[in-house]
PDB file of N, CA and C in Angstrom:
ATOM      1  N   ALA P  10       3.031  71.599-108.574  1.00 82.00           N
ATOM      2  CA  ALA P  10       4.196  71.653-107.760  1.00 82.00           C
ATOM      3  C   ALA P  10       5.285  72.580-108.388  1.00 82.00           C
ATOM      4  N   VAL P  11       5.418  72.170-109.768  1.00 86.00           N
ATOM      5  CA  VAL P  11       6.696  72.978-110.558  1.00 86.00           C
ATOM      6  C   VAL P  11       6.599  74.422-110.452  1.00 86.00           C
ATOM      7  N   ASN P  12       5.330  74.938-110.587  1.00 87.00           N
ATOM      8  CA  ASN P  12       5.102  76.654-110.537  1.00 87.00           C
ATOM      9  C   ASN P  12       5.249  76.718-109.081  1.00 87.00           C
ATOM     10  N   ASN P  13       4.771  76.108-108.041  1.00 85.00           N
ATOM     11  CA  ASN P  13       5.116  76.485-106.636  1.00 85.00           C
ATOM     12  C   ASN P  13       6.827  76.424-106.281  1.00 85.00           C
ATOM     13  N   TYR P  14       7.441  75.526-107.067  1.00 88.00           N
ATOM     14  CA  TYR P  14       8.817  75.639-106.860  1.00 88.00           C
ATOM     15  C   TYR P  14       9.560  76.692-107.494  1.00 88.00           C
ATOM     16  N   GLU P  15       9.064  77.014-108.573  1.00 89.00           N
ATOM     17  CA  GLU P  15       9.572  78.236-109.490  1.00 89.00           C
ATOM     18  C   GLU P  15       9.436  79.538-108.783  1.00 89.00           C
ATOM     19  N   GLN P  16       8.131  79.689-108.332  1.00 91.00           N
ATOM     20  CA  GLN P  16       7.890  80.704-107.553  1.00 91.00           C
ATOM     21  C   GLN P  16       8.794  80.972-106.521  1.00 91.00           C
ATOM     22  N   ALA P  17       9.011  79.732-105.568  1.00 88.00           N
ATOM     23  CA  ALA P  17      10.044  80.059-104.357  1.00 88.00           C
ATOM     24  C   ALA P  17      11.175  80.318-104.702  1.00 88.00           C
ATOM     25  N   VAL P  18      11.667  79.732-105.819  1.00 86.00           N
ATOM     26  CA  VAL P  18      13.098  80.010-106.390  1.00 86.00           C
ATOM     27  C   VAL P  18      13.199  81.754-106.737  1.00 86.00           C
ATOM     28  N   ALA P  19      12.123  82.263-107.500  1.00 92.00           N
ATOM     29  CA  ALA P  19      12.148  83.505-107.762  1.00 92.00           C
ATOM     30  C   ALA P  19      11.916  84.270-106.720  1.00 92.00           C
ATOM     31  N   SER P  20      11.349  84.088-105.558  1.00 93.00           N
ATOM     32  CA  SER P  20      11.502  84.621-104.312  1.00 93.00           C
ATOM     33  C   SER P  20      12.668  84.395-103.383  1.00 93.00           C
ATOM     34  N   ARG P  21      13.599  83.838-103.892  1.00 92.00           N
ATOM     35  CA  ARG P  21      14.878  83.512-103.244  1.00 92.00           C
ATOM     36  C   ARG P  21      14.710  82.419-101.871  1.00 92.00           C
ATOM     37  N   LEU P  22      13.645  81.902-101.914  1.00 89.00           N
ATOM     38  CA  LEU P  22      13.352  80.925-100.858  1.00 89.00           C
ATOM     39  C   LEU P  22      14.143  79.605-101.212  1.00 89.00           C
ATOM     40  N   VAL P  23      14.579  78.960-100.120  1.00 87.00           N
ATOM     41  CA  VAL P  23      15.510  77.740-100.226  1.00 87.00           C
ATOM     42  C   VAL P  23      15.147  76.785 -98.959  1.00 87.00           C
ATOM     43  N   PRO P  24      15.299  75.387 -99.543  1.00 88.00           N
ATOM     44  CA  PRO P  24      14.475  74.486 -98.658  1.00 88.00           C
ATOM     45  C   PRO P  24      15.555  74.265 -97.459  1.00 88.00           C
ATOM     46  N   LEU P  25      15.054  73.991 -96.285  1.00 91.00           N
ATOM     47  CA  LEU P  25      15.698  73.923 -95.007  1.00 91.00           C
ATOM     48  C   LEU P  25      16.390  72.544 -95.104  1.00 91.00           C
ATOM     49  N   LYS P  26      15.544  71.391 -95.650  1.00 95.00           N
ATOM     50  CA  LYS P  26      16.214  70.073 -95.731  1.00 95.00           C
ATOM     51  C   LYS P  26      16.109  69.703 -97.212  1.00 95.00           C
ATOM     52  N   ALA P  27      17.112  68.964 -97.569  1.00 95.00           N
ATOM     53  CA  ALA P  27      17.120  68.035 -98.875  1.00 95.00           C
ATOM     54  C   ALA P  27      15.908  67.607 -99.179  1.00 95.00           C
ATOM     55  N   ILE P  28      15.151  66.864 -98.366  1.00 96.00           N
ATOM     56  CA  ILE P  28      13.979  66.004 -98.507  1.00 96.00           C
ATOM     57  C   ILE P  28      12.952  66.694 -99.056  1.00 96.00           C
ATOM     58  N   GLU P  29      13.092  68.172 -98.755  1.00 95.00           N
ATOM     59  CA  GLU P  29      11.595  68.928 -99.234  1.00 95.00           C
ATOM     60  C   GLU P  29      11.760  69.304-100.684  1.00 95.00           C
ATOM     61  N   LEU P  30      12.845  68.910-101.549  1.00 95.00           N
ATOM     62  CA  LEU P  30      12.982  68.774-102.970  1.00 95.00           C
ATOM     63  C   LEU P  30      12.304  67.665-103.714  1.00 95.00           C
ATOM     64  N   LEU P  31      12.112  66.743-102.855  1.00 96.00           N
ATOM     65  CA  LEU P  31      11.557  65.437-103.407  1.00 96.00           C
ATOM     66  C   LEU P  31      10.160  65.691-104.426  1.00 96.00           C
ATOM     67  N   PRO P  32       9.372  66.330-103.725  1.00 95.00           N
ATOM     68  CA  PRO P  32       8.147  66.336-104.665  1.00 95.00           C
ATOM     69  C   PRO P  32       8.426  67.373-105.996  1.00 95.00           C
ATOM     70  N   PHE P  33       9.303  68.315-105.859  1.00 95.00           N
ATOM     71  CA  PHE P  33       9.364  68.983-106.919  1.00 95.00           C
ATOM     72  C   PHE P  33      10.372  68.179-108.002  1.00 95.00           C
ATOM     73  N   VAL P  34      11.294  67.476-107.854  1.00 96.00           N
ATOM     74  CA  VAL P  34      12.005  66.434-108.696  1.00 96.00           C
ATOM     75  C   VAL P  34      11.091  65.540-109.095  1.00 96.00           C
ATOM     76  N   LYS P  35      10.155  64.919-108.392  1.00 96.00           N
ATOM     77  CA  LYS P  35       9.035  63.950-108.982  1.00 96.00           C
ATOM     78  C   LYS P  35       8.132  64.824-110.110  1.00 96.00           C
ATOM     79  N   ALA P  36       7.808  65.962-109.756  1.00 95.00           N
ATOM     80  CA  ALA P  36       6.938  66.917-110.458  1.00 95.00           C
ATOM     81  C   ALA P  36       7.674  67.094-111.787  1.00 95.00           C
ATOM     82  N   TYR P  37       8.864  67.528-111.960  1.00 96.00           N
ATOM     83  CA  TYR P  37       9.604  67.679-113.115  1.00 96.00           C
ATOM     84  C   TYR P  37       9.651  66.442-113.725  1.00 96.00           C
ATOM     85  N   ALA P  38       9.795  65.436-113.155  1.00 96.00           N
ATOM     86  CA  ALA P  38      10.203  64.019-113.840  1.00 96.00           C
ATOM     87  C   ALA P  38       9.049  63.609-114.497  1.00 96.00           C
ATOM     88  N   GLN P  39       7.851  63.840-113.908  1.00 93.00           N
ATOM     89  CA  GLN P  39       6.579  63.369-114.580  1.00 93.00           C
ATOM     90  C   GLN P  39       6.167  64.337-115.636  1.00 93.00           C
ATOM     91  N   LEU P  40       6.608  65.505-115.622  1.00 94.00           N
ATOM     92  CA  LEU P  40       6.445  66.426-116.660  1.00 94.00           C
ATOM     93  C   LEU P  40       7.476  66.097-117.730  1.00 94.00           C
ATOM     94  N   ASN P  41       8.576  65.240-117.914  1.00 94.00           N
ATOM     95  CA  ASN P  41       9.437  64.983-118.635  1.00 94.00           C
ATOM     96  C   ASN P  41      10.540  66.037-118.734  1.00 94.00           C
ATOM     97  N   ARG P  42      10.638  66.830-117.668  1.00 95.00           N
ATOM     98  CA  ARG P  42      11.496  67.780-117.509  1.00 95.00           C
ATOM     99  C   ARG P  42      12.675  67.120-116.801  1.00 95.00           C
ATOM    100  N   ILE P  43      13.392  66.122-117.443  1.00 97.00           N
ATOM    101  CA  ILE P  43      14.445  65.253-116.612  1.00 97.00           C
ATOM    102  C   ILE P  43      15.539  66.243-116.287  1.00 97.00           C
ATOM    103  N   ASP P  44      16.018  67.094-117.233  1.00 97.00           N
ATOM    104  CA  ASP P  44      17.148  68.000-116.706  1.00 97.00           C
ATOM    105  C   ASP P  44      17.148  68.692-115.568  1.00 97.00           C
ATOM    106  N   GLU P  45      15.711  69.233-115.144  1.00 97.00           N
ATOM    107  CA  GLU P  45      15.626  69.816-114.186  1.00 97.00           C
ATOM    108  C   GLU P  45      15.448  69.021-112.947  1.00 97.00           C
ATOM    109  N   ALA P  46      14.875  67.653-113.169  1.00 97.00           N
ATOM    110  CA  ALA P  46      14.758  66.779-111.983  1.00 97.00           C
ATOM    111  C   ALA P  46      15.873  66.191-111.375  1.00 97.00           C
ATOM    112  N   VAL P  47      16.847  66.110-112.396  1.00 97.00           N
ATOM    113  CA  VAL P  47      18.188  65.535-112.164  1.00 97.00           C
ATOM    114  C   VAL P  47      18.977  66.530-111.580  1.00 97.00           C
ATOM    115  N   SER P  48      18.825  67.855-111.967  1.00 96.00           N
ATOM    116  CA  SER P  48      19.675  68.935-111.344  1.00 96.00           C
ATOM    117  C   SER P  48      19.129  69.053-109.808  1.00 96.00           C
ATOM    118  N   LEU P  49      17.718  69.233-109.640  1.00 96.00           N
ATOM    119  CA  LEU P  49      17.387  69.323-108.217  1.00 96.00           C
ATOM    120  C   LEU P  49      17.829  68.107-107.440  1.00 96.00           C
ATOM    121  N   THR P  50      17.703  66.786-108.238  1.00 97.00           N
ATOM    122  CA  THR P  50      18.208  65.755-107.266  1.00 97.00           C
ATOM    123  C   THR P  50      19.606  65.771-106.824  1.00 97.00           C
ATOM    124  N   SER P  51      20.729  66.321-107.974  1.00 97.00           N
ATOM    125  CA  SER P  51      22.060  66.356-107.443  1.00 97.00           C
ATOM    126  C   SER P  51      22.197  67.547-106.316  1.00 97.00           C
ATOM    127  N   LYS P  52      21.251  68.588-106.467  1.00 95.00           N
ATOM    128  CA  LYS P  52      21.417  69.433-105.203  1.00 95.00           C
ATOM    129  C   LYS P  52      20.913  68.960-103.983  1.00 95.00           C
ATOM    130  N   ALA P  53      20.000  68.065-103.915  1.00 96.00           N
ATOM    131  CA  ALA P  53      19.720  67.285-102.810  1.00 96.00           C
ATOM    132  C   ALA P  53      20.800  66.558-102.163  1.00 96.00           C
ATOM    133  N   PHE P  54      21.454  65.830-103.058  1.00 96.00           N
ATOM    134  CA  PHE P  54      22.510  64.817-102.754  1.00 96.00           C
ATOM    135  C   PHE P  54      23.576  65.753-102.107  1.00 96.00           C
ATOM    136  N   GLU P  55      23.917  66.756-102.668  1.00 94.00           N
ATOM    137  CA  GLU P  55      25.003  67.634-102.113  1.00 94.00           C
ATOM    138  C   GLU P  55      24.454  68.371-100.860  1.00 94.00           C
ATOM    139  N   LYS P  56      23.436  68.471-100.401  1.00 93.00           N
ATOM    140  CA  LYS P  56      22.861  68.852 -99.157  1.00 93.00           C
ATOM    141  C   LYS P  56      22.925  67.926 -98.134  1.00 93.00           C
ATOM    142  N   SER P  57      22.501  66.738 -98.440  1.00 93.00           N
ATOM    143  CA  SER P  57      22.288  65.662 -97.552  1.00 93.00           C
ATOM    144  C   SER P  57      22.513  64.130 -98.046  1.00 93.00           C
ATOM    145  N   ALA P  58      23.333  63.412 -97.921  1.00 89.00           N
ATOM    146  CA  ALA P  58      23.483  62.184 -98.209  1.00 89.00           C
ATOM    147  C   ALA P  58      22.485  61.411 -97.756  1.00 89.00           C
ATOM    148  N   GLU P  59      21.974  61.718 -96.695  1.00 91.00           N
ATOM    149  CA  GLU P  59      20.697  60.836 -95.910  1.00 91.00           C
ATOM    150  C   GLU P  59      19.774  60.682 -96.968  1.00 91.00           C
ATOM    151  N   THR P  60      19.412  61.735 -97.839  1.00 92.00           N
ATOM    152  CA  THR P  60      18.158  61.719 -98.470  1.00 92.00           C
ATOM    153  C   THR P  60      18.228  60.685-100.046  1.00 92.00           C
ATOM    154  N   LYS P  61      19.455  60.168 -99.835  1.00 94.00           N
ATOM    155  CA  LYS P  61      19.771  59.424-101.187  1.00 94.00           C
ATOM    156  C   LYS P  61      18.783  58.258-101.360  1.00 94.00           C
ATOM    157  N   ALA P  62      18.366  57.524-100.337  1.00 93.00           N
ATOM    158  CA  ALA P  62      17.667  56.236-100.528  1.00 93.00           C
ATOM    159  C   ALA P  62      16.290  56.744-101.075  1.00 93.00           C
ATOM    160  N   SER P  63      15.499  57.965-100.365  1.00 95.00           N
ATOM    161  CA  SER P  63      14.445  58.369-100.793  1.00 95.00           C
ATOM    162  C   SER P  63      14.336  58.658-101.986  1.00 95.00           C
ATOM    163  N   PHE P  64      15.357  59.637-102.436  1.00 96.00           N
ATOM    164  CA  PHE P  64      15.283  60.025-104.091  1.00 96.00           C
ATOM    165  C   PHE P  64      15.533  58.761-105.037  1.00 96.00           C
ATOM    166  N   CYS P  65      16.260  57.745-104.676  1.00 95.00           N
ATOM    167  CA  CYS P  65      16.551  56.567-105.630  1.00 95.00           C
ATOM    168  C   CYS P  65      15.153  55.690-105.643  1.00 95.00           C
ATOM    169  N   GLN P  66      14.316  55.678-104.305  1.00 95.00           N
ATOM    170  CA  GLN P  66      13.154  55.015-104.794  1.00 95.00           C
ATOM    171  C   GLN P  66      12.386  55.943-105.564  1.00 95.00           C
ATOM    172  N   MET P  67      12.334  57.292-105.377  1.00 96.00           N
ATOM    173  CA  MET P  67      11.531  58.016-106.383  1.00 96.00           C
ATOM    174  C   MET P  67      11.744  57.743-107.725  1.00 96.00           C
ATOM    175  N   TRP P  68      12.994  57.750-107.836  1.00 96.00           N
ATOM    176  CA  TRP P  68      13.438  57.655-109.471  1.00 96.00           C
ATOM    177  C   TRP P  68      13.199  56.134-109.988  1.00 96.00           C
ATOM    178  N   GLN P  69      13.219  55.018-108.917  1.00 94.00           N
ATOM    179  CA  GLN P  69      13.077  53.997-109.472  1.00 94.00           C
ATOM    180  C   GLN P  69      11.472  53.720-109.683  1.00 94.00           C
ATOM    181  N   ASP P  70      10.380  54.425-108.882  1.00 95.00           N
ATOM    182  CA  ASP P  70       9.228  54.702-109.415  1.00 95.00           C
ATOM    183  C   ASP P  70       8.736  55.195-110.733  1.00 95.00           C
ATOM    184  N   VAL P  71       9.349  56.389-110.633  1.00 95.00           N
ATOM    185  CA  VAL P  71       9.278  57.042-112.029  1.00 95.00           C
ATOM    186  C   VAL P  71       9.705  56.271-112.989  1.00 95.00           C
ATOM    187  N   LEU P  72      10.867  55.624-113.173  1.00 95.00           N
ATOM    188  CA  LEU P  72      11.154  54.911-114.451  1.00 95.00           C
ATOM    189  C   LEU P  72      10.236  53.739-114.614  1.00 95.00           C
ATOM    190  N   LYS P  73       9.721  53.225-113.642  1.00 94.00           N
ATOM    191  CA  LYS P  73       8.956  52.062-113.705  1.00 94.00           C
ATOM    192  C   LYS P  73       7.459  52.741-114.451  1.00 94.00           C
ATOM    193  N   GLU P  74       7.132  53.644-114.008  1.00 94.00           N
ATOM    194  CA  GLU P  74       5.647  54.485-114.466  1.00 94.00           C
ATOM    195  C   GLU P  74       5.772  55.036-115.752  1.00 94.00           C
ATOM    196  N   ASN P  75       7.075  55.543-116.052  1.00 93.00           N
ATOM    197  CA  ASN P  75       7.429  55.885-117.493  1.00 93.00           C
ATOM    198  C   ASN P  75       8.540  55.559-118.073  1.00 93.00           C
ATOM    199  N   PRO P  76       8.151  54.493-118.932  1.00 92.00           N
ATOM    200  CA  PRO P  76       9.188  53.866-119.682  1.00 92.00           C
ATOM    201  C   PRO P  76       9.687  54.432-120.644  1.00 92.00           C
ATOM    202  N   GLY P  77       9.331  55.674-121.039  1.00 93.00           N
ATOM    203  CA  GLY P  77       9.660  56.408-122.271  1.00 93.00           C
ATOM    204  C   GLY P  77      11.184  57.181-121.615  1.00 93.00           C
ATOM    205  N   ILE P  78      11.443  57.283-120.392  1.00 94.00           N
ATOM    206  CA  ILE P  78      12.471  58.081-119.493  1.00 94.00           C
ATOM    207  C   ILE P  78      13.583  56.950-119.854  1.00 94.00           C
ATOM    208  N   LEU P  79      14.690  57.368-120.599  1.00 94.00           N
ATOM    209  CA  LEU P  79      15.693  56.744-120.662  1.00 94.00           C
ATOM    210  C   LEU P  79      16.629  56.698-119.250  1.00 94.00           C
ATOM    211  N   LEU P  80      17.044  55.181-118.858  1.00 92.00           N
ATOM    212  CA  LEU P  80      18.129  55.226-117.706  1.00 92.00           C
ATOM    213  C   LEU P  80      19.222  56.075-117.748  1.00 92.00           C
ATOM    214  N   SER P  81      19.800  56.158-119.294  1.00 94.00           N
ATOM    215  CA  SER P  81      20.721  56.906-119.393  1.00 94.00           C
ATOM    216  C   SER P  81      20.641  58.508-119.075  1.00 94.00           C
ATOM    217  N   SER P  82      19.498  58.955-119.111  1.00 96.00           N
ATOM    218  CA  SER P  82      19.096  60.425-118.759  1.00 96.00           C
ATOM    219  C   SER P  82      19.264  60.843-117.342  1.00 96.00           C
ATOM    220  N   VAL P  83      19.237  59.793-116.445  1.00 96.00           N
ATOM    221  CA  VAL P  83      19.079  60.028-115.106  1.00 96.00           C
ATOM    222  C   VAL P  83      20.458  59.086-114.325  1.00 96.00           C
ATOM    223  N   GLU P  84      21.180  58.575-115.215  1.00 95.00           N
ATOM    224  CA  GLU P  84      22.214  57.725-114.607  1.00 95.00           C
ATOM    225  C   GLU P  84      23.322  58.734-113.730  1.00 95.00           C
ATOM    226  N   THR P  85      23.354  60.223-113.936  1.00 95.00           N
ATOM    227  CA  THR P  85      24.241  60.909-113.119  1.00 95.00           C
ATOM    228  C   THR P  85      23.892  60.894-111.783  1.00 95.00           C
ATOM    229  N   VAL P  86      22.692  60.691-111.547  1.00 96.00           N
ATOM    230  CA  VAL P  86      22.083  60.498-110.041  1.00 96.00           C
ATOM    231  C   VAL P  86      21.636  59.265-109.541  1.00 96.00           C
ATOM    232  N   TYR P  87      20.976  58.515-110.561  1.00 94.00           N
ATOM    233  CA  TYR P  87      20.450  57.075-110.363  1.00 94.00           C
ATOM    234  C   TYR P  87      21.346  56.390-111.088  1.00 94.00           C
ATOM    235  N   ASN P  88      22.397  55.850-109.931  1.00 93.00           N
ATOM    236  CA  ASN P  88      23.712  54.966-110.296  1.00 93.00           C
ATOM    237  C   ASN P  88      23.930  53.964-108.971  1.00 93.00           C
ATOM    238  N   SER P  89      24.826  53.121-109.300  1.00 89.00           N
ATOM    239  CA  SER P  89      25.451  52.378-108.290  1.00 89.00           C
ATOM    240  C   SER P  89      25.910  53.077-107.033  1.00 89.00           C
ATOM    241  N   GLN P  90      26.612  54.075-107.378  1.00 90.00           N
ATOM    242  CA  GLN P  90      27.154  54.816-106.347  1.00 90.00           C
ATOM    243  C   GLN P  90      26.059  55.717-105.305  1.00 90.00           C
ATOM    244  N   ASN P  91      25.239  56.095-105.923  1.00 91.00           N
ATOM    245  CA  ASN P  91      24.087  56.613-104.828  1.00 91.00           C
ATOM    246  C   ASN P  91      23.050  55.784-104.694  1.00 91.00           C
ATOM    247  N   CYS P  92      22.562  54.776-105.324  1.00 90.00           N
ATOM    248  CA  CYS P  92      21.718  53.942-105.062  1.00 90.00           C
ATOM    249  C   CYS P  92      21.950  52.380-104.936  1.00 90.00           C
ATOM    250  N   SER P  93      21.330  51.774-104.205  1.00 77.00           N
ATOM    251  CA  SER P  93      21.596  50.274-103.853  1.00 77.00           C
ATOM    252  C   SER P  93      20.972  49.344-104.749  1.00 77.00           C
ATOM    253  N   THR P  94      19.838  49.748-105.453  1.00 62.00           N
ATOM    254  CA  THR P  94      19.210  48.818-106.470  1.00 62.00           C
ATOM    255  C   THR P  94      19.065  49.827-107.490  1.00 62.00           C
ATOM    256  N   LEU P  95      18.979  49.313-108.820  1.00 57.00           N
ATOM    257  CA  LEU P  95      18.886  50.040-109.921  1.00 57.00           C
ATOM    258  C   LEU P  95      18.132  49.209-111.035  1.00 57.00           C
ATOM    259  N   GLU P  96      16.890  48.894-110.545  1.00 56.00           N
ATOM    260  CA  GLU P  96      15.905  48.139-111.363  1.00 56.00           C
ATOM    261  C   GLU P  96      15.127  49.183-111.826  1.00 56.00           C
ATOM    262  N   PRO P  97      15.010  49.768-113.076  1.00 51.00           N
ATOM    263  CA  PRO P  97      14.125  50.579-113.478  1.00 51.00           C
ATOM    264  C   PRO P  97      12.477  49.926-113.674  1.00 51.00           C
TER     265      PRO P  97
END
């Protein structure tokens, strides 16, 4: 998924909807490329606030599945302002 995203960026393709970034955010997070995942999440939030619930759920799931990821490393996007629940 990450390779596909990076190829799309190199080809100057952009998502039509913010939710289209979700699988790429998750892929980056699962590869422990947290900075990229957080950056894409921020872009999604800027594009559409309506996607926040989906991204917050994804971050909650990723943090549960990967306890080595520190909450502090994702708190710029996974926080009480963006997400109603913060149980990693």
